[in-house]
mmCIF file of C-alpha atoms in Angstrom:
data_model
loop_
_atom_site.group_PDB
_atom_site.id
_atom_site.type_symbol
_atom_site.label_atom_id
_atom_site.label_comp_id
_atom_site.label_asym_id
_atom_site.label_seq_id
_atom_site.Cartn_x
_atom_site.Cartn_y
_atom_site.Cartn_z
ATOM 1 C CA MET H 1 -36.926 34.829 34.962
ATOM 2 C CA VAL H 2 -38.237 36.568 31.822
ATOM 3 C CA VAL H 3 -42.045 36.303 31.617
ATOM 4 C CA GLY H 4 -42.990 38.752 28.837
ATOM 5 C CA VAL H 5 -41.771 40.883 25.954
ATOM 6 C CA ALA H 6 -43.013 43.918 24.043
ATOM 7 C CA ASP H 7 -41.330 44.739 20.731
ATOM 8 C CA CYS H 8 -42.576 46.264 17.495
ATOM 9 C CA ARG H 9 -40.283 43.955 15.462
ATOM 10 C CA PRO H 10 -41.927 40.579 14.732
ATOM 11 C CA ILE H 11 -38.651 38.657 14.460
ATOM 12 C CA ALA H 12 -37.352 40.044 17.765
ATOM 13 C CA ARG H 13 -40.615 39.091 19.487
ATOM 14 C CA GLN H 14 -40.574 35.592 18.047
ATOM 15 C CA ASN H 15 -36.945 34.984 18.971
ATOM 16 C CA LEU H 16 -37.466 36.099 22.568
ATOM 17 C CA GLN H 17 -40.697 34.163 22.898
ATOM 18 C CA MET H 18 -38.956 30.982 21.770
ATOM 19 C CA LYS H 19 -35.862 31.584 23.902
ATOM 20 C CA TYR H 20 -37.806 32.100 27.126
ATOM 21 C CA SER H 21 -40.894 29.921 26.349
ATOM 22 C CA LEU H 22 -43.220 32.884 26.809
ATOM 23 C CA GLN H 23 -46.986 32.512 26.824
ATOM 24 C CA ASP H 24 -48.778 34.188 23.912
ATOM 25 C CA CYS H 25 -50.726 36.391 26.325
ATOM 26 C CA ASN H 26 -47.441 37.911 27.537
ATOM 27 C CA VAL H 27 -46.110 38.848 24.084
ATOM 28 C CA PHE H 28 -46.963 42.350 22.836
ATOM 29 C CA ASN H 29 -46.148 44.420 19.755
ATOM 30 C CA ASP H 30 -46.093 47.612 21.832
ATOM 31 C CA TRP H 31 -45.253 48.490 25.443
ATOM 32 C CA LYS H 32 -48.713 49.967 25.860
ATOM 33 C CA GLY H 33 -50.230 46.505 25.619
ATOM 34 C CA ALA H 34 -48.096 45.267 28.496
ATOM 35 C CA ALA H 35 -48.783 48.372 30.577
ATOM 36 C CA ALA H 36 -52.522 47.988 30.085
ATOM 37 C CA ARG H 37 -52.459 44.592 31.785
ATOM 38 C CA GLU H 38 -52.632 44.010 35.505
ATOM 39 C CA LYS H 39 -49.119 43.802 36.918
ATOM 40 C CA PHE H 40 -47.695 40.379 36.014
ATOM 41 C CA ALA H 41 -43.975 40.783 36.842
ATOM 42 C CA ASP H 42 -41.736 42.287 39.496
ATOM 43 C CA ALA H 43 -39.687 44.492 37.180
ATOM 44 C CA VAL H 44 -39.459 45.800 33.636
ATOM 45 C CA ILE H 45 -36.508 46.617 31.389
ATOM 46 C CA ILE H 46 -37.136 49.644 29.158
ATOM 47 C CA ALA H 47 -34.869 49.863 26.104
ATOM 48 C CA THR H 48 -37.002 51.898 23.725
ATOM 49 C CA PRO H 49 -35.429 54.677 21.595
ATOM 50 C CA ASP H 50 -34.210 57.664 23.644
ATOM 51 C CA ARG H 51 -37.204 59.875 22.918
ATOM 52 C CA GLN H 52 -39.605 57.103 23.975
ATOM 53 C CA HIS H 53 -38.293 56.533 27.508
ATOM 54 C CA LYS H 54 -40.564 58.773 29.535
ATOM 55 C CA ASP H 55 -44.035 57.425 28.727
ATOM 56 C CA PRO H 56 -43.336 53.730 29.417
ATOM 57 C CA ALA H 57 -41.260 54.568 32.500
ATOM 58 C CA VAL H 58 -44.102 56.603 33.975
ATOM 59 C CA ALA H 59 -46.754 54.036 33.011
ATOM 60 C CA PHE H 60 -44.925 51.041 34.484
ATOM 61 C CA ALA H 61 -43.921 52.947 37.623
ATOM 62 C CA LYS H 62 -47.589 53.723 38.264
ATOM 63 C CA LYS H 63 -48.289 49.984 37.974
ATOM 64 C CA GLY H 64 -45.685 49.276 40.652
ATOM 65 C CA TYR H 65 -42.954 47.761 38.473
ATOM 66 C CA HIS H 66 -39.327 48.262 39.455
ATOM 67 C CA ILE H 67 -37.549 49.712 36.420
ATOM 68 C CA LEU H 68 -34.224 49.179 34.681
ATOM 69 C CA LEU H 69 -34.122 52.086 32.232
ATOM 70 C CA GLU H 70 -31.641 52.423 29.395
ATOM 71 C CA LYS H 71 -29.638 55.638 29.420
ATOM 72 C CA PRO H 72 -30.322 58.447 28.956
ATOM 73 C CA MET H 73 -33.207 58.628 31.411
ATOM 74 C CA ALA H 74 -35.016 60.977 28.996
ATOM 75 C CA VAL H 75 -34.143 63.767 26.571
ATOM 76 C CA THR H 76 -35.727 66.752 28.347
ATOM 77 C CA VAL H 77 -35.310 68.121 31.855
ATOM 78 C CA ASP H 78 -39.044 67.959 32.550
ATOM 79 C CA ASP H 79 -39.321 64.328 31.431
ATOM 80 C CA CYS H 80 -36.389 63.310 33.637
ATOM 81 C CA LYS H 81 -37.951 65.034 36.633
ATOM 82 C CA GLU H 82 -41.329 63.430 35.976
ATOM 83 C CA ILE H 83 -39.833 59.925 35.826
ATOM 84 C CA VAL H 84 -38.051 60.447 39.142
ATOM 85 C CA ALA H 85 -41.139 61.927 40.811
ATOM 86 C CA VAL H 86 -43.440 59.108 39.704
ATOM 87 C CA CYS H 87 -40.967 56.392 40.759
ATOM 88 C CA LYS H 88 -40.599 57.973 44.197
ATOM 89 C CA LYS H 89 -44.347 58.453 44.583
ATOM 90 C CA ASN H 90 -45.031 54.813 43.773
ATOM 91 C CA ASN H 91 -42.098 53.526 45.849
ATOM 92 C CA VAL H 92 -40.483 51.631 42.973
ATOM 93 C CA MET H 93 -36.783 51.190 42.347
ATOM 94 C CA LEU H 94 -35.340 52.946 39.315
ATOM 95 C CA SER H 95 -31.957 51.932 37.941
ATOM 96 C CA VAL H 96 -30.635 53.850 34.932
ATOM 97 C CA CYS H 97 -28.091 51.998 32.787
ATOM 98 C CA HIS H 98 -25.033 54.077 33.608
ATOM 99 C CA VAL H 99 -22.937 50.958 33.135
ATOM 100 C CA LEU H 100 -19.630 52.655 33.969
ATOM 101 C CA ARG H 101 -20.712 52.845 37.616
ATOM 102 C CA TYR H 102 -20.491 49.062 37.695
ATOM 103 C CA SER H 103 -17.111 48.617 35.993
ATOM 104 C CA PRO H 104 -14.436 47.063 38.240
ATOM 105 C CA ALA H 105 -12.057 49.934 37.448
ATOM 106 C CA VAL H 106 -14.459 52.665 38.553
ATOM 107 C CA ILE H 107 -15.523 50.736 41.668
ATOM 108 C CA THR H 108 -11.852 50.287 42.584
ATOM 109 C CA MET H 109 -11.158 54.001 42.098
ATOM 110 C CA HIS H 110 -14.109 54.887 44.323
ATOM 111 C CA GLU H 111 -12.769 52.598 47.047
ATOM 112 C CA LEU H 112 -9.256 54.033 46.829
ATOM 113 C CA LEU H 113 -10.588 57.601 47.001
ATOM 114 C CA SER H 114 -12.652 56.747 50.072
ATOM 115 C CA GLN H 115 -9.466 55.395 51.697
ATOM 116 C CA GLY H 116 -7.661 58.669 51.025
ATOM 117 C CA VAL H 117 -4.960 56.993 48.939
ATOM 118 C CA ILE H 118 -4.290 60.166 46.904
ATOM 119 C CA GLY H 119 -5.446 62.714 49.487
ATOM 120 C CA GLU H 120 -7.985 65.319 48.419
ATOM 121 C CA VAL H 121 -9.160 65.229 44.803
ATOM 122 C CA VAL H 122 -8.089 68.360 42.932
ATOM 123 C CA HIS H 123 -8.733 67.590 39.260
ATOM 124 C CA ILE H 124 -10.088 64.834 36.991
ATOM 125 C CA GLN H 125 -9.317 64.314 33.307
ATOM 126 C CA HIS H 126 -11.585 61.952 31.418
ATOM 127 C CA LEU H 127 -11.323 60.964 27.743
ATOM 128 C CA GLU H 128 -13.888 59.040 25.731
ATOM 129 C CA PRO H 129 -12.456 57.915 22.377
ATOM 130 C CA VAL H 130 -15.602 56.889 20.518
ATOM 131 C CA GLY H 131 -13.835 55.209 17.588
ATOM 132 C CA TYR H 132 -13.956 56.421 14.001
ATOM 133 C CA TYR H 133 -16.096 53.564 12.640
ATOM 134 C CA HIS H 134 -18.298 53.412 15.757
ATOM 135 C CA PHE H 135 -19.193 57.065 15.346
ATOM 136 C CA ALA H 136 -19.853 56.632 11.620
ATOM 137 C CA HIS H 137 -22.076 53.637 12.348
ATOM 138 C CA SER H 138 -24.109 55.026 15.253
ATOM 139 C CA PHE H 139 -23.923 58.814 15.003
ATOM 140 C CA VAL H 140 -23.692 59.479 11.261
ATOM 141 C CA ARG H 141 -25.694 56.669 9.660
ATOM 142 C CA GLY H 142 -27.407 55.215 12.720
ATOM 143 C CA ASN H 143 -30.097 55.827 15.305
ATOM 144 C CA TRP H 144 -28.291 58.615 17.180
ATOM 145 C CA ARG H 145 -27.286 60.726 14.171
ATOM 146 C CA ASN H 146 -30.006 63.365 14.408
ATOM 147 C CA GLU H 147 -30.905 65.413 17.467
ATOM 148 C CA GLN H 148 -34.607 65.641 16.628
ATOM 149 C CA GLU H 149 -34.881 61.856 16.277
ATOM 150 C CA SER H 150 -32.740 61.053 19.309
ATOM 151 C CA THR H 151 -30.868 63.667 21.359
ATOM 152 C CA PHE H 152 -27.583 65.574 21.391
ATOM 153 C CA SER H 153 -24.264 63.676 21.413
ATOM 154 C CA LEU H 154 -23.300 64.470 24.996
ATOM 155 C CA MET H 155 -26.538 63.004 26.311
ATOM 156 C CA ALA H 156 -26.739 60.023 23.961
ATOM 157 C CA LYS H 157 -23.111 58.946 24.174
ATOM 158 C CA SER H 158 -21.543 60.528 27.230
ATOM 159 C CA CYS H 159 -24.150 61.074 29.943
ATOM 160 C CA HIS H 160 -22.619 58.205 31.922
ATOM 161 C CA ASP H 161 -19.161 59.770 31.540
ATOM 162 C CA ILE H 162 -20.393 62.991 33.118
ATOM 163 C CA ASP H 163 -22.119 60.831 35.733
ATOM 164 C CA ILE H 164 -18.814 59.081 36.559
ATOM 165 C CA ILE H 165 -16.984 62.386 36.970
ATOM 166 C CA ASN H 166 -19.763 63.736 39.172
ATOM 167 C CA SER H 167 -19.717 60.633 41.375
ATOM 168 C CA LEU H 168 -15.910 60.517 41.692
ATOM 169 C CA VAL H 169 -15.746 64.153 42.775
ATOM 170 C CA GLY H 170 -18.620 63.669 45.215
ATOM 171 C CA LYS H 171 -19.425 67.378 45.421
ATOM 172 C CA ARG H 172 -21.898 69.705 43.749
ATOM 173 C CA CYS H 173 -20.923 71.141 40.372
ATOM 174 C CA ILE H 174 -21.351 74.911 40.470
ATOM 175 C CA LYS H 175 -20.477 75.973 36.918
ATOM 176 C CA VAL H 176 -19.744 74.466 33.540
ATOM 177 C CA SER H 177 -18.524 75.488 30.086
ATOM 178 C CA SER H 178 -18.423 73.458 26.897
ATOM 179 C CA PHE H 179 -17.251 73.618 23.296
ATOM 180 C CA GLY H 180 -17.795 71.300 20.345
ATOM 181 C CA SER H 181 -19.027 71.018 16.774
ATOM 182 C CA LEU H 182 -19.794 68.728 13.849
ATOM 183 C CA SER H 183 -16.662 68.189 11.786
ATOM 184 C CA HIS H 184 -15.910 66.289 8.589
ATOM 185 C CA PHE H 185 -19.188 64.379 8.170
ATOM 186 C CA THR H 186 -20.794 67.099 6.050
ATOM 187 C CA LYS H 187 -21.684 67.513 2.387
ATOM 188 C CA ASP H 188 -18.856 70.049 1.994
ATOM 189 C CA ASN H 189 -16.329 67.288 2.651
ATOM 190 C CA LYS H 190 -17.740 64.766 0.194
ATOM 191 C CA PRO H 191 -14.902 63.579 -2.085
ATOM 192 C CA GLU H 192 -15.111 64.341 -5.769
ATOM 193 C CA GLY H 193 -16.698 61.446 -7.621
ATOM 194 C CA ALA H 194 -18.317 59.934 -4.508
ATOM 195 C CA ALA H 195 -21.789 58.436 -4.848
ATOM 196 C CA ALA H 196 -24.765 58.644 -2.493
ATOM 197 C CA ARG H 197 -24.224 54.989 -1.495
ATOM 198 C CA CYS H 198 -21.024 53.079 -0.906
ATOM 199 C CA LEU H 199 -22.079 50.172 -3.152
ATOM 200 C CA ASP H 200 -22.187 52.550 -6.112
ATOM 201 C CA CYS H 201 -19.139 54.632 -5.219
ATOM 202 C CA ALA H 202 -16.118 54.890 -7.513
ATOM 203 C CA VAL H 203 -13.877 56.224 -4.717
ATOM 204 C CA GLU H 204 -15.099 53.929 -1.934
ATOM 205 C CA LYS H 205 -11.764 52.096 -1.678
ATOM 206 C CA CYS H 206 -10.091 55.342 -0.603
ATOM 207 C CA CYS H 207 -12.640 56.055 2.157
ATOM 208 C CA PRO H 208 -11.997 54.881 5.734
ATOM 209 C CA TYR H 209 -15.736 55.085 6.432
ATOM 210 C CA SER H 210 -16.783 52.803 3.569
ATOM 211 C CA ALA H 211 -19.835 50.728 4.433
ATOM 212 C CA LYS H 212 -18.460 47.944 2.228
ATOM 213 C CA LYS H 213 -15.334 47.782 4.386
ATOM 214 C CA LEU H 214 -17.208 48.022 7.662
ATOM 215 C CA TYR H 215 -20.011 45.543 6.982
ATOM 216 C CA LEU H 216 -19.429 43.405 3.885
ATOM 217 C CA GLU H 217 -15.778 42.654 4.565
ATOM 218 C CA GLY H 218 -16.708 41.677 8.110
ATOM 219 C CA VAL H 219 -19.313 39.179 6.900
ATOM 220 C CA LYS H 220 -16.796 37.684 4.463
ATOM 221 C CA ASN H 221 -14.465 37.163 7.406
ATOM 222 C CA GLY H 222 -17.159 35.314 9.337
ATOM 223 C CA GLU H 223 -18.211 38.165 11.629
ATOM 224 C CA LYS H 224 -21.879 38.371 12.617
ATOM 225 C CA GLY H 225 -21.869 40.483 15.781
ATOM 226 C CA TRP H 226 -22.015 44.238 16.309
ATOM 227 C CA PRO H 227 -22.118 46.393 14.240
ATOM 228 C CA ILE H 228 -23.081 44.040 11.403
ATOM 229 C CA SER H 229 -25.942 42.529 13.389
ATOM 230 C CA VAL H 230 -27.559 45.953 13.705
ATOM 231 C CA ILE H 231 -28.179 46.422 9.988
ATOM 232 C CA CYS H 232 -29.991 43.101 9.443
ATOM 233 C CA GLU H 233 -33.253 42.235 11.171
ATOM 234 C CA GLY H 234 -33.172 39.024 13.152
ATOM 235 C CA SER H 235 -30.351 36.494 12.872
ATOM 236 C CA ASN H 236 -30.173 36.398 9.081
ATOM 237 C CA VAL H 237 -26.654 37.801 8.673
ATOM 238 C CA ASP H 238 -25.077 36.763 5.383
ATOM 239 C CA ILE H 239 -23.667 38.362 2.244
ATOM 240 C CA GLU H 240 -27.076 38.631 0.568
ATOM 241 C CA SER H 241 -28.916 40.186 3.527
ATOM 242 C CA VAL H 242 -26.102 42.639 4.307
ATOM 243 C CA THR H 243 -25.830 43.677 0.658
ATOM 244 C CA LYS H 244 -29.589 44.272 0.538
ATOM 245 C CA ALA H 245 -29.397 46.341 3.728
ATOM 246 C CA LEU H 246 -26.598 48.477 2.302
ATOM 247 C CA ARG H 247 -28.499 48.899 -0.960
ATOM 248 C CA GLU H 248 -31.761 49.967 0.651
ATOM 249 C CA GLY H 249 -31.166 50.935 4.279
ATOM 250 C CA PRO H 250 -29.530 53.839 6.130
ATOM 251 C CA TYR H 251 -26.222 52.067 6.813
ATOM 252 C CA GLY H 252 -25.270 51.973 3.123
ATOM 253 C CA ARG H 253 -25.334 55.751 2.770
ATOM 254 C CA CYS H 254 -22.269 57.864 2.146
ATOM 255 C CA VAL H 255 -21.228 59.442 5.449
ATOM 256 C CA TYR H 256 -21.144 62.798 3.647
ATOM 257 C CA GLU H 257 -24.768 62.440 2.473
ATOM 258 C CA CYS H 258 -26.580 61.692 5.739
ATOM 259 C CA ASP H 259 -29.004 63.795 7.757
ATOM 260 C CA ASN H 260 -26.681 63.817 10.792
ATOM 261 C CA ASP H 261 -26.351 66.968 12.889
ATOM 262 C CA VAL H 262 -24.828 65.845 16.219
ATOM 263 C CA VAL H 263 -21.339 67.007 17.176
ATOM 264 C CA THR H 264 -18.296 64.821 16.520
ATOM 265 C CA HIS H 265 -16.181 66.198 19.358
ATOM 266 C CA GLN H 266 -16.856 68.074 22.553
ATOM 267 C CA VAL H 267 -15.065 69.235 25.672
ATOM 268 C CA VAL H 268 -16.773 69.951 28.986
ATOM 269 C CA ASN H 269 -15.089 71.901 31.780
ATOM 270 C CA MET H 270 -16.577 71.735 35.264
ATOM 271 C CA GLU H 271 -15.908 73.426 38.589
ATOM 272 C CA PHE H 272 -17.209 71.824 41.772
ATOM 273 C CA GLU H 273 -17.594 73.065 45.322
ATOM 274 C CA GLY H 274 -14.228 73.508 47.020
ATOM 275 C CA GLY H 275 -12.494 74.412 43.768
ATOM 276 C CA VAL H 276 -12.252 70.869 42.345
ATOM 277 C CA THR H 277 -12.133 70.937 38.539
ATOM 278 C CA ALA H 278 -12.773 68.352 35.845
ATOM 279 C CA ALA H 279 -12.273 68.205 32.087
ATOM 280 C CA PHE H 280 -14.118 65.753 29.851
ATOM 281 C CA THR H 281 -13.366 65.134 26.164
ATOM 282 C CA MET H 282 -15.440 63.132 23.692
ATOM 283 C CA VAL H 283 -13.982 62.676 20.206
ATOM 284 C CA ALA H 284 -15.128 60.589 17.246
ATOM 285 C CA PHE H 285 -11.882 60.365 15.329
ATOM 286 C CA THR H 286 -9.926 57.751 17.304
ATOM 287 C CA GLU H 287 -8.378 54.345 16.749
ATOM 288 C CA LYS H 288 -9.557 53.066 20.129
ATOM 289 C CA LEU H 289 -13.229 52.297 20.590
ATOM 290 C CA CYS H 290 -14.713 53.556 23.867
ATOM 291 C CA SER H 291 -11.557 52.628 25.782
ATOM 292 C CA ARG H 292 -12.042 55.403 28.292
ATOM 293 C CA LYS H 293 -9.099 56.917 30.139
ATOM 294 C CA ILE H 294 -9.553 58.519 33.557
ATOM 295 C CA THR H 295 -6.859 60.263 35.576
ATOM 296 C CA ILE H 296 -7.588 61.617 39.057
ATOM 297 C CA TYR H 297 -5.108 64.096 40.512
ATOM 298 C CA GLY H 298 -4.969 64.394 44.302
ATOM 299 C CA THR H 299 -2.894 66.229 46.859
ATOM 300 C CA LYS H 300 -0.939 63.076 47.711
ATOM 301 C CA GLY H 301 -0.869 61.186 44.424
ATOM 302 C CA GLU H 302 -2.564 60.144 41.191
ATOM 303 C CA LEU H 303 -4.908 57.377 40.054
ATOM 304 C CA SER H 304 -5.395 56.385 36.444
ATOM 305 C CA SER H 305 -7.407 53.816 34.532
ATOM 306 C CA GLU H 306 -7.738 52.963 30.839
ATOM 307 C CA GLY H 307 -10.044 50.333 29.403
ATOM 308 C CA GLN H 308 -9.813 47.041 31.271
ATOM 309 C CA ASN H 309 -6.236 47.607 32.405
ATOM 310 C CA PRO H 310 -5.417 47.610 36.137
ATOM 311 C CA VAL H 311 -5.891 50.862 38.027
ATOM 312 C CA THR H 312 -2.508 52.516 38.535
ATOM 313 C CA GLY H 313 -1.617 54.678 41.509
ATOM 314 C CA PHE H 314 1.378 56.916 42.119
ATOM 315 C CA ASP H 315 2.318 58.058 45.626
ATOM 316 C CA PHE H 316 4.063 61.439 45.893
ATOM 317 C CA LEU H 317 5.653 60.666 49.258
ATOM 318 C CA THR H 318 7.235 57.327 48.383
ATOM 319 C CA GLN H 319 7.521 58.108 44.666
ATOM 320 C CA THR H 320 6.316 54.610 43.875
ATOM 321 C CA LYS H 321 3.701 53.183 41.544
ATOM 322 C CA LYS H 322 1.233 50.470 42.421
ATOM 323 C CA GLU H 323 -1.115 48.440 40.252
ATOM 324 C CA TYR H 324 -4.536 47.454 41.577
ATOM 325 C CA LEU H 325 -5.630 44.317 39.704
ATOM 326 C CA LEU H 326 -9.267 44.029 38.650
ATOM 327 C CA ASP H 327 -11.419 40.924 38.973
ATOM 328 C CA TYR H 328 -13.297 39.989 35.796
ATOM 329 C CA SER H 329 -13.834 36.325 36.673
ATOM 330 C CA ALA H 330 -17.626 36.701 36.959
ATOM 331 C CA VAL H 331 -17.973 37.717 33.296
ATOM 332 C CA GLN H 332 -15.663 35.191 31.671
ATOM 333 C CA HIS H 333 -18.471 32.789 30.789
ATOM 334 C CA THR H 334 -21.283 35.198 30.019
ATOM 335 C CA HIS H 335 -22.371 37.032 26.881
ATOM 336 C CA LEU H 336 -22.827 40.187 28.984
ATOM 337 C CA GLY H 337 -19.159 41.136 28.782
ATOM 338 C CA GLY H 338 -19.699 44.553 27.232
ATOM 339 C CA HIS H 339 -18.256 47.717 28.754
ATOM 340 C CA GLY H 340 -15.519 45.751 30.463
ATOM 341 C CA GLY H 341 -17.969 43.430 32.185
ATOM 342 C CA ALA H 342 -20.039 46.303 33.527
ATOM 343 C CA ASP H 343 -23.117 45.126 31.579
ATOM 344 C CA TYR H 344 -23.160 41.923 33.621
ATOM 345 C CA TYR H 345 -22.576 43.652 36.949
ATOM 346 C CA LEU H 346 -25.344 46.169 36.251
ATOM 347 C CA MET H 347 -27.885 43.443 35.445
ATOM 348 C CA ASP H 348 -26.775 41.338 38.395
ATOM 349 C CA SER H 349 -27.076 44.274 40.814
ATOM 350 C CA PHE H 350 -30.559 45.186 39.579
ATOM 351 C CA ILE H 351 -31.847 41.613 39.812
ATOM 352 C CA GLN H 352 -30.439 41.241 43.316
ATOM 353 C CA ALA H 353 -31.917 44.581 44.362
ATOM 354 C CA VAL H 354 -35.370 43.482 43.206
ATOM 355 C CA ALA H 355 -35.051 39.993 44.692
ATOM 356 C CA GLU H 356 -33.920 41.323 48.073
ATOM 357 C CA ASN H 357 -35.948 44.564 47.958
ATOM 358 C CA ASN H 358 -32.671 46.378 48.581
ATOM 359 C CA PRO H 359 -32.285 49.679 46.662
ATOM 360 C CA SER H 360 -28.772 50.168 48.085
ATOM 361 C CA LEU H 361 -27.486 47.626 45.550
ATOM 362 C CA ILE H 362 -28.348 50.068 42.747
ATOM 363 C CA ARG H 363 -25.441 52.420 42.087
ATOM 364 C CA THR H 364 -27.456 54.780 39.873
ATOM 365 C CA GLY H 365 -30.704 55.495 41.643
ATOM 366 C CA PRO H 366 -33.231 58.167 40.621
ATOM 367 C CA GLU H 367 -32.061 61.299 42.442
ATOM 368 C CA GLU H 368 -28.334 60.918 41.809
ATOM 369 C CA THR H 369 -28.990 60.082 38.157
ATOM 370 C CA LEU H 370 -31.190 63.149 37.833
ATOM 371 C CA ILE H 371 -28.395 65.350 39.200
ATOM 372 C CA SER H 372 -25.882 64.091 36.652
ATOM 373 C CA HIS H 373 -28.428 64.372 33.824
ATOM 374 C CA LEU H 374 -29.102 67.997 34.772
ATOM 375 C CA LEU H 375 -25.365 68.606 34.579
ATOM 376 C CA VAL H 376 -25.356 67.204 31.030
ATOM 377 C CA PHE H 377 -28.218 69.534 30.059
ATOM 378 C CA ASP H 378 -26.307 72.471 31.582
ATOM 379 C CA ALA H 379 -23.150 71.529 29.668
ATOM 380 C CA GLU H 380 -24.987 71.382 26.361
ATOM 381 C CA ARG H 381 -26.638 74.722 27.095
ATOM 382 C CA ALA H 382 -23.190 76.174 27.761
ATOM 383 C CA ARG H 383 -22.039 74.904 24.356
ATOM 384 C CA THR H 384 -25.029 76.102 22.349
ATOM 385 C CA GLU H 385 -25.168 79.496 24.097
ATOM 386 C CA SER H 386 -21.364 79.998 24.152
ATOM 387 C CA ARG H 387 -21.239 80.898 27.827
ATOM 388 C CA ILE H 388 -20.549 79.640 31.318
ATOM 389 C CA VAL H 389 -23.658 78.124 32.903
ATOM 390 C CA TYR H 390 -24.068 78.326 36.679
ATOM 391 C CA CYS H 391 -25.711 75.128 37.909
ATOM 392 C CA ASN H 392 -28.793 75.330 40.120
#
């Protein structure tokens, strides 16, 4: 049961207050107002911008609230460690939104590995195809475009991918290397005759990243969900409001005229104890949108998964393939169907954990999440310093 909300956006506050019939005394325009009160709920969901995770997490943990914290946990090593330490000290549950941990495909792969279906894990390949328009929306024009305002790409977009690899291997990573850069979305690649905004651009029709194509055409076709909903405050999504947003706001800018500096593609190579290796690739320029593909190579066979498709196994001895069907029945009638239903399963697990006071229901607790976050920091350091980083 939702009993309060803190949001700096008036329309968001009003909508949530009406939806959940919240008392005026439990509606705040800043998280600090809620944290200043005596504890009036069992748990809190923190979904502030990336750089504003640490302070509310620490404040609410000290008040005794169990915490569901949007990923990444924080954007510095020290802040991540402080969050974990304070949660442990105050004996509160911390669940970080690494939604992939809760996807039926990943859970099935974990179970099959524990059964020894493919023998000992030797290597993992993991691909995250971000999607060309998704990257342009979120990481060129949007909230995660600039490292100083948010954080680096690997942390903002792929920390839960590194977390999945780390959990599937189940051993300590000992060294990591990484390569990546910002390609294409730079002023040097701006087409001749292009304007600063898509609404004024003479060559917009030839651009695959046109804001008119991405947002206005969608509205004309009756679409009102993501990503169109992001550019208009509240529920007022129509031609007039979207046009105004593109005329005045950040999402109408030419992708070659933005203040973006995060990388568009990156590879991370990891070596774990026992010689197990893993290779992760994140790339912006893809047709598929976040339809991740994981292949696990073992001494007795292979496992692979892509998107919401069944997990496929191949047995070296029998030379046969087997499909492991996934159950998505629980998310068929819910709006929390994102990430292949993992959004629903994450929320359900956290609520049950709080209701039953059972931290074991949380698949991404504080210490394990901290380990995978530290691996992400090490990988980015390897990229920026052009060297192999040995993990502590």
